[in-house]
PDB file of C-alpha atoms and ligand atoms in Angstrom:
ATOM      1  CA  MET A   1       0.000   0.000   0.000  1.00  0.00           C
ATOM      2  CA  THR A   2       1.351   3.428  -0.956  1.00  0.00           C
ATOM      3  CA  VAL A   3       1.689   5.898   1.868  1.00  0.00           C
ATOM      4  CA  SER A   4       0.135   9.272   1.155  1.00  0.00           C
ATOM      5  CA  ILE A   5       0.720  12.585   2.933  1.00  0.00           C
ATOM      6  CA  ARG A   6      -3.041  12.787   3.377  1.00  0.00           C
ATOM      7  CA  SER A   7      -2.896   9.939   5.899  1.00  0.00           C
ATOM      8  CA  PHE A   8      -1.012  12.260   8.235  1.00  0.00           C
ATOM      9  CA  THR A   9      -3.098  15.381   7.770  1.00  0.00           C
ATOM     10  CA  LYS A  10      -6.339  13.732   8.882  1.00  0.00           C
ATOM     11  CA  ARG A  11      -7.087  13.504  12.574  1.00  0.00           C
ATOM     12  CA  GLY A  12      -5.805  10.234  13.961  1.00  0.00           C
ATOM     13  CA  PRO A  13      -7.712   8.011  16.345  1.00  0.00           C
ATOM     14  CA  GLY A  14      -8.168   9.319  19.899  1.00  0.00           C
ATOM     15  CA  ILE A  15      -5.470   8.434  22.399  1.00  0.00           C
ATOM     16  CA  VAL A  16      -6.012   7.449  26.017  1.00  0.00           C
ATOM     17  CA  PHE A  17      -3.488   9.143  28.314  1.00  0.00           C
ATOM     18  CA  ILE A  18      -3.412   7.610  31.791  1.00  0.00           C
ATOM     19  CA  VAL A  19      -1.884   9.712  34.551  1.00  0.00           C
ATOM     20  CA  SER A  20      -1.321   8.004  37.906  1.00  0.00           C
ATOM     21  CA  ALA A  21       0.431   9.152  41.049  1.00  0.00           C
ATOM     22  CA  PRO A  22       0.339   8.603  44.768  1.00  0.00           C
ATOM     23  CA  SER A  23      -2.019  11.188  46.284  1.00  0.00           C
ATOM     24  CA  GLY A  24      -0.092  14.306  47.189  1.00  0.00           C
ATOM     25  CA  ALA A  25       2.284  14.049  44.222  1.00  0.00           C
ATOM     26  CA  GLY A  26       0.581  17.058  42.657  1.00  0.00           C
ATOM     27  CA  LYS A  27      -1.163  15.221  39.857  1.00  0.00           C
ATOM     28  CA  THR A  28      -4.415  17.200  39.976  1.00  0.00           C
ATOM     29  CA  THR A  29      -2.657  20.564  39.501  1.00  0.00           C
ATOM     30  CA  LEU A  30      -0.536  19.061  36.748  1.00  0.00           C
ATOM     31  CA  THR A  31      -3.436  17.571  34.795  1.00  0.00           C
ATOM     32  CA  ARG A  32      -5.567  20.713  35.191  1.00  0.00           C
ATOM     33  CA  GLU A  33      -2.725  22.883  33.823  1.00  0.00           C
ATOM     34  CA  VAL A  34      -2.159  20.606  30.851  1.00  0.00           C
ATOM     35  CA  LEU A  35      -5.869  20.435  30.066  1.00  0.00           C
ATOM     36  CA  SER A  36      -6.170  24.208  30.069  1.00  0.00           C
ATOM     37  CA  SER A  37      -3.426  24.454  27.452  1.00  0.00           C
ATOM     38  CA  HIS A  38      -4.865  21.506  25.459  1.00  0.00           C
ATOM     39  CA  PRO A  39      -8.553  22.408  25.053  1.00  0.00           C
ATOM     40  CA  GLU A  40      -8.957  19.693  22.416  1.00  0.00           C
ATOM     41  CA  MET A  41      -8.236  17.065  25.054  1.00  0.00           C
ATOM     42  CA  SER A  42     -10.796  16.116  27.654  1.00  0.00           C
ATOM     43  CA  LEU A  43     -10.661  14.765  31.161  1.00  0.00           C
ATOM     44  CA  SER A  44     -12.717  11.711  31.979  1.00  0.00           C
ATOM     45  CA  VAL A  45     -14.823  12.535  35.043  1.00  0.00           C
ATOM     46  CA  SER A  46     -14.942   9.465  37.276  1.00  0.00           C
ATOM     47  CA  CYS A  47     -17.704   8.195  39.524  1.00  0.00           C
ATOM     48  CA  THR A  48     -16.792   7.824  43.171  1.00  0.00           C
ATOM     49  CA  THR A  49     -18.430   6.826  46.433  1.00  0.00           C
ATOM     50  CA  ARG A  50     -16.228   9.191  48.451  1.00  0.00           C
ATOM     51  CA  ALA A  51     -17.669  12.441  49.787  1.00  0.00           C
ATOM     52  CA  PRO A  52     -16.860  15.696  47.967  1.00  0.00           C
ATOM     53  CA  ARG A  53     -13.948  17.702  49.404  1.00  0.00           C
ATOM     54  CA  GLU A  54     -14.276  21.418  49.944  1.00  0.00           C
ATOM     55  CA  GLY A  55     -14.074  23.250  46.645  1.00  0.00           C
ATOM     56  CA  GLU A  56     -14.985  20.227  44.518  1.00  0.00           C
ATOM     57  CA  THR A  57     -17.833  20.533  42.047  1.00  0.00           C
ATOM     58  CA  PRO A  58     -20.090  17.537  41.323  1.00  0.00           C
ATOM     59  CA  GLY A  59     -19.958  16.619  37.642  1.00  0.00           C
ATOM     60  CA  LYS A  60     -16.697  18.517  37.142  1.00  0.00           C
ATOM     61  CA  ASP A  61     -14.307  16.895  39.614  1.00  0.00           C
ATOM     62  CA  TYR A  62     -16.261  13.678  40.117  1.00  0.00           C
ATOM     63  CA  HIS A  63     -19.741  12.260  39.832  1.00  0.00           C
ATOM     64  CA  PHE A  64     -20.403  11.631  43.513  1.00  0.00           C
ATOM     65  CA  VAL A  65     -22.657   8.590  43.848  1.00  0.00           C
ATOM     66  CA  SER A  66     -23.880   6.225  46.573  1.00  0.00           C
ATOM     67  CA  GLU A  67     -22.517   2.685  46.887  1.00  0.00           C
ATOM     68  CA  THR A  68     -25.835   1.325  45.631  1.00  0.00           C
ATOM     69  CA  VAL A  69     -25.681   3.424  42.473  1.00  0.00           C
ATOM     70  CA  PHE A  70     -22.016   2.555  41.925  1.00  0.00           C
ATOM     71  CA  GLU A  71     -22.702  -1.178  42.339  1.00  0.00           C
ATOM     72  CA  ARG A  72     -25.621  -1.046  39.949  1.00  0.00           C
ATOM     73  CA  ARG A  73     -23.555   0.744  37.299  1.00  0.00           C
ATOM     74  CA  ARG A  74     -20.621  -1.589  37.810  1.00  0.00           C
ATOM     75  CA  ALA A  75     -22.848  -4.688  37.417  1.00  0.00           C
ATOM     76  CA  ALA A  76     -24.326  -3.187  34.233  1.00  0.00           C
ATOM     77  CA  GLY A  77     -20.814  -2.887  32.736  1.00  0.00           C
ATOM     78  CA  ASP A  78     -20.940   0.912  32.760  1.00  0.00           C
ATOM     79  CA  PHE A  79     -17.285   1.268  33.788  1.00  0.00           C
ATOM     80  CA  ALA A  80     -14.261   0.862  31.516  1.00  0.00           C
ATOM     81  CA  GLU A  81     -12.360   0.131  34.746  1.00  0.00           C
ATOM     82  CA  TRP A  82     -13.063   0.431  38.437  1.00  0.00           C
ATOM     83  CA  ALA A  83     -11.150   0.020  41.675  1.00  0.00           C
ATOM     84  CA  GLU A  84     -11.294   0.433  45.403  1.00  0.00           C
ATOM     85  CA  VAL A  85      -8.881   3.160  46.468  1.00  0.00           C
ATOM     86  CA  HIS A  86      -8.372   4.150  50.108  1.00  0.00           C
ATOM     87  CA  GLY A  87     -11.594   2.288  51.008  1.00  0.00           C
ATOM     88  CA  LYS A  88     -13.783   4.055  48.418  1.00  0.00           C
ATOM     89  CA  LEU A  89     -14.929   2.993  44.953  1.00  0.00           C
ATOM     90  CA  TYR A  90     -13.880   4.801  41.790  1.00  0.00           C
ATOM     91  CA  GLY A  91     -14.802   4.060  38.168  1.00  0.00           C
ATOM     92  CA  THR A  92     -14.346   5.469  34.654  1.00  0.00           C
ATOM     93  CA  PRO A  93     -17.635   5.832  32.738  1.00  0.00           C
ATOM     94  CA  ARG A  94     -17.248   3.685  29.618  1.00  0.00           C
ATOM     95  CA  ARG A  95     -19.689   5.113  27.106  1.00  0.00           C
ATOM     96  CA  LEU A  96     -18.428   8.707  27.037  1.00  0.00           C
ATOM     97  CA  LEU A  97     -14.809   7.538  26.886  1.00  0.00           C
ATOM     98  CA  GLU A  98     -15.466   5.269  23.904  1.00  0.00           C
ATOM     99  CA  ARG A  99     -17.513   7.911  22.117  1.00  0.00           C
ATOM    100  CA  ARG A 100     -14.758  10.521  22.454  1.00  0.00           C
ATOM    101  CA  LEU A 101     -12.105   8.112  21.205  1.00  0.00           C
ATOM    102  CA  ARG A 102     -14.240   7.097  18.218  1.00  0.00           C
ATOM    103  CA  ARG A 103     -14.516  10.786  17.304  1.00  0.00           C
ATOM    104  CA  GLY A 104     -10.754  11.136  17.409  1.00  0.00           C
ATOM    105  CA  HIS A 105     -10.554  13.046  20.682  1.00  0.00           C
ATOM    106  CA  ASP A 106      -7.790  12.326  23.162  1.00  0.00           C
ATOM    107  CA  VAL A 107      -8.894  11.611  26.716  1.00  0.00           C
ATOM    108  CA  LEU A 108      -6.930  11.955  29.912  1.00  0.00           C
ATOM    109  CA  LEU A 109      -7.656   9.508  32.728  1.00  0.00           C
ATOM    110  CA  ASP A 110      -6.563  10.466  36.225  1.00  0.00           C
ATOM    111  CA  ILE A 111      -6.764   6.983  37.745  1.00  0.00           C
ATOM    112  CA  ASP A 112      -4.867   4.751  40.155  1.00  0.00           C
ATOM    113  CA  VAL A 113      -2.506   1.876  39.362  1.00  0.00           C
ATOM    114  CA  GLN A 114      -5.232  -0.816  39.462  1.00  0.00           C
ATOM    115  CA  GLY A 115      -7.375   1.097  36.991  1.00  0.00           C
ATOM    116  CA  ALA A 116      -4.376   1.751  34.748  1.00  0.00           C
ATOM    117  CA  ARG A 117      -3.753  -1.988  34.481  1.00  0.00           C
ATOM    118  CA  GLN A 118      -7.348  -2.639  33.401  1.00  0.00           C
ATOM    119  CA  ILE A 119      -7.337   0.177  30.828  1.00  0.00           C
ATOM    120  CA  ARG A 120      -4.100  -1.074  29.279  1.00  0.00           C
ATOM    121  CA  GLU A 121      -5.635  -4.519  28.835  1.00  0.00           C
ATOM    122  CA  HIS A 122      -8.494  -3.076  26.798  1.00  0.00           C
ATOM    123  CA  PHE A 123      -6.793  -0.148  25.078  1.00  0.00           C
ATOM    124  CA  ALA A 124      -3.446  -1.498  23.932  1.00  0.00           C
ATOM    125  CA  SER A 125      -2.299   1.860  22.528  1.00  0.00           C
ATOM    126  CA  ALA A 126      -2.998   3.766  25.751  1.00  0.00           C
ATOM    127  CA  VAL A 127      -0.094   5.824  27.084  1.00  0.00           C
ATOM    128  CA  ALA A 128       0.601   5.491  30.815  1.00  0.00           C
ATOM    129  CA  ILE A 129       2.429   8.226  32.723  1.00  0.00           C
ATOM    130  CA  PHE A 130       3.430   8.003  36.386  1.00  0.00           C
ATOM    131  CA  VAL A 131       3.970  11.171  38.402  1.00  0.00           C
ATOM    132  CA  LEU A 132       6.505  10.854  41.206  1.00  0.00           C
ATOM    133  CA  PRO A 133       7.015  13.194  44.146  1.00  0.00           C
ATOM    134  CA  PRO A 134      10.645  14.345  44.614  1.00  0.00           C
ATOM    135  CA  SER A 135      10.873  12.111  47.724  1.00  0.00           C
ATOM    136  CA  LEU A 136       8.682  10.258  50.229  1.00  0.00           C
ATOM    137  CA  ASP A 137       9.451  12.878  52.886  1.00  0.00           C
ATOM    138  CA  GLU A 138       8.269  15.614  50.560  1.00  0.00           C
ATOM    139  CA  LEU A 139       5.141  13.575  49.814  1.00  0.00           C
ATOM    140  CA  ARG A 140       4.299  13.345  53.511  1.00  0.00           C
ATOM    141  CA  ARG A 141       4.814  17.110  53.857  1.00  0.00           C
ATOM    142  CA  ARG A 142       2.509  17.778  50.924  1.00  0.00           C
ATOM    143  CA  LEU A 143      -0.185  15.418  52.237  1.00  0.00           C
ATOM    144  CA  ALA A 144      -0.111  17.035  55.676  1.00  0.00           C
ATOM    145  CA  GLY A 145      -0.035  20.523  54.168  1.00  0.00           C
ATOM    146  CA  ARG A 146      -3.207  20.007  52.144  1.00  0.00           C
ATOM    147  CA  GLY A 147      -5.256  20.302  55.300  1.00  0.00           C
ATOM    148  CA  THR A 148      -8.183  18.451  53.724  1.00  0.00           C
ATOM    149  CA  ASP A 149      -7.674  15.047  55.343  1.00  0.00           C
ATOM    150  CA  ALA A 150      -7.533  13.613  58.859  1.00  0.00           C
ATOM    151  CA  TRP A 151      -4.184  12.463  60.272  1.00  0.00           C
ATOM    152  CA  LYS A 152      -5.135   8.771  59.901  1.00  0.00           C
ATOM    153  CA  THR A 153      -5.997   9.289  56.238  1.00  0.00           C
ATOM    154  CA  ILE A 154      -2.691  11.059  55.628  1.00  0.00           C
ATOM    155  CA  GLU A 155      -0.767   8.154  57.183  1.00  0.00           C
ATOM    156  CA  GLN A 156      -2.717   5.603  55.127  1.00  0.00           C
ATOM    157  CA  ARG A 157      -2.146   7.507  51.885  1.00  0.00           C
ATOM    158  CA  TRP A 158       1.553   7.906  52.593  1.00  0.00           C
ATOM    159  CA  ARG A 159       1.905   4.177  53.295  1.00  0.00           C
ATOM    160  CA  ASN A 160      -0.072   3.280  50.152  1.00  0.00           C
ATOM    161  CA  ALA A 161       2.231   5.528  48.114  1.00  0.00           C
ATOM    162  CA  ARG A 162       5.179   3.234  48.688  1.00  0.00           C
ATOM    163  CA  HIS A 163       3.234   0.278  47.281  1.00  0.00           C
ATOM    164  CA  GLU A 164       1.847   2.269  44.367  1.00  0.00           C
ATOM    165  CA  ILE A 165       5.322   3.364  43.286  1.00  0.00           C
ATOM    166  CA  GLN A 166       6.237  -0.322  42.754  1.00  0.00           C
ATOM    167  CA  GLU A 167       3.667  -0.388  39.942  1.00  0.00           C
ATOM    168  CA  ILE A 168       5.667   2.104  37.856  1.00  0.00           C
ATOM    169  CA  ARG A 169       7.106  -0.867  35.979  1.00  0.00           C
ATOM    170  CA  GLY A 170       3.918  -1.131  33.950  1.00  0.00           C
ATOM    171  CA  TYR A 171       4.077   2.528  32.838  1.00  0.00           C
ATOM    172  CA  ASP A 172       5.602   4.126  29.731  1.00  0.00           C
ATOM    173  CA  TYR A 173       6.805   7.436  31.187  1.00  0.00           C
ATOM    174  CA  PHE A 174       7.570   9.064  34.521  1.00  0.00           C
ATOM    175  CA  ILE A 175       7.585  12.699  35.570  1.00  0.00           C
ATOM    176  CA  VAL A 176       9.181  13.849  38.825  1.00  0.00           C
ATOM    177  CA  ASN A 177       7.005  16.682  40.053  1.00  0.00           C
ATOM    178  CA  ARG A 178       9.563  18.976  41.681  1.00  0.00           C
ATOM    179  CA  ASP A 179       8.423  22.126  39.956  1.00  0.00           C
ATOM    180  CA  VAL A 180       4.902  22.341  38.505  1.00  0.00           C
ATOM    181  CA  ASP A 181       5.835  24.382  35.409  1.00  0.00           C
ATOM    182  CA  GLU A 182       8.578  21.970  34.491  1.00  0.00           C
ATOM    183  CA  ALA A 183       6.302  18.960  35.079  1.00  0.00           C
ATOM    184  CA  VAL A 184       3.577  20.536  32.913  1.00  0.00           C
ATOM    185  CA  LYS A 185       6.107  21.035  30.089  1.00  0.00           C
ATOM    186  CA  ARG A 186       7.170  17.402  30.320  1.00  0.00           C
ATOM    187  CA  LEU A 187       3.626  16.095  30.250  1.00  0.00           C
ATOM    188  CA  ALA A 188       2.844  18.308  27.239  1.00  0.00           C
ATOM    189  CA  ALA A 189       5.986  16.991  25.497  1.00  0.00           C
ATOM    190  CA  ILE A 190       4.884  13.378  26.043  1.00  0.00           C
ATOM    191  CA  ILE A 191       1.434  14.165  24.628  1.00  0.00           C
ATOM    192  CA  GLU A 192       2.893  15.879  21.540  1.00  0.00           C
ATOM    193  CA  ALA A 193       5.368  13.060  20.861  1.00  0.00           C
ATOM    194  CA  GLU A 194       2.735  10.354  21.222  1.00  0.00           C
ATOM    195  CA  ARG A 195       0.476  12.192  18.790  1.00  0.00           C
ATOM    196  CA  LEU A 196       3.241  12.208  16.180  1.00  0.00           C
ATOM    197  CA  LYS A 197       3.887   8.474  16.199  1.00  0.00           C
ATOM    198  CA  VAL A 198       3.684   7.149  12.651  1.00  0.00           C
ATOM    199  CA  CYS A 199       2.105   3.900  13.882  1.00  0.00           C
ATOM    200  CA  ARG A 200      -0.954   5.846  15.072  1.00  0.00           C
ATOM    201  CA  TYR A 201      -1.714   6.753  11.442  1.00  0.00           C
ATOM    202  CA  ILE A 202      -0.485   3.861   9.307  1.00  0.00           C
ATOM    203  CA  ARG A 203       0.263   0.227  10.032  1.00  0.00           C
ATOM    204  CA  LYS A 204       3.872  -0.931  10.166  1.00  0.00           C
ATOM    205  CA  PRO A 205       4.893  -3.247   7.291  1.00  0.00           C
ATOM    206  CA  LYS A 206       5.011  -6.910   8.349  1.00  0.00           C
TER     207      LYS A 206
HETATM  208  P1  LIG B   1      -8.896  11.346  45.327  1.00  0.00           P
HETATM  209  O1  LIG B   1      -9.948  10.734  46.211  1.00  0.00           O
HETATM  210  O2  LIG B   1      -7.718  11.880  46.108  1.00  0.00           O
HETATM  211  O3  LIG B   1      -9.456  12.333  44.346  1.00  0.00           O
HETATM  212  O4  LIG B   1      -8.319  10.152  44.435  1.00  0.00           O
HETATM  213  C1  LIG B   1      -7.752   9.035  45.021  1.00  0.00           C
HETATM  214  C2  LIG B   1      -7.148   8.156  43.942  1.00  0.00           C
HETATM  215  O5  LIG B   1      -8.180   7.585  43.135  1.00  0.00           O
HETATM  216  C3  LIG B   1      -6.218   8.886  42.987  1.00  0.00           C
HETATM  217  O6  LIG B   1      -5.059   8.103  42.813  1.00  0.00           O
HETATM  218  C4  LIG B   1      -7.007   8.948  41.712  1.00  0.00           C
HETATM  219  O7  LIG B   1      -6.167   8.948  40.567  1.00  0.00           O
HETATM  220  C5  LIG B   1      -7.795   7.673  41.779  1.00  0.00           C
HETATM  221  N1  LIG B   1      -8.963   7.693  40.918  1.00  0.00           N
HETATM  222  C6  LIG B   1      -9.769   8.737  40.620  1.00  0.00           C
HETATM  223  N2  LIG B   1     -10.727   8.358  39.773  1.00  0.00           N
HETATM  224  C7  LIG B   1     -10.512   7.054  39.496  1.00  0.00           C
HETATM  225  C8  LIG B   1     -11.155   6.098  38.645  1.00  0.00           C
HETATM  226  O8  LIG B   1     -12.128   6.356  37.958  1.00  0.00           O
HETATM  227  N3  LIG B   1     -10.633   4.845  38.640  1.00  0.00           N
HETATM  228  C9  LIG B   1      -9.553   4.483  39.383  1.00  0.00           C
HETATM  229  N4  LIG B   1      -9.115   3.237  39.259  1.00  0.00           N
HETATM  230  N5  LIG B   1      -8.913   5.368  40.177  1.00  0.00           N
HETATM  231  C10 LIG B   1      -9.391   6.626  40.230  1.00  0.00           C
END
């Protein structure tokens, strides 16, 4: 088959970008910054059974649902992936994700390591990025400094972080979040490079 320039000027298929990090690594700020400079990319809003934190908007940060509603949706196959994180349930709505990808739109998933594994099984071309804090001490400082969680929660999250970091082996890229601006630039660079992969537009010869 002859390759034509036209193949590369059309919009390619949508890409799933997974961003995972231990809580407190600064992932939310990072993803929000990147989304504001990439308006063509959308964030998948997850369902969760946890209560809203101060300043969070239902439907924008999360769809806050009861356990009964979550269970019903999970049993109906409504989630592309789901997981229990810090004792609460979280899931990625499947239909909207698939619709956006079919239309050629890239979607960013801010999900944990368990969810990332499930997404990669179903979307082989997904790109997985792990955000690391500069150190575990710094992570603890950031968790405590947030002021949104009880001491016990902070301890649990900090302990979980050490386990989560082991999962980085299954990821494609890492970003150490020392400085937000620098981390944003790196995430944007990964997105741009992934979008320019020839294999996303034409098949490799056998
Ligand atoms: P938080 O409650 O602090 O917003 O999020 C806790 C963790 O749950 C974070 O690591 C976040 O990435 C993850 N998370 C958020 N939404 C989802 C989801 O839909 N699926 C999975 N597997 N994890 C999620």
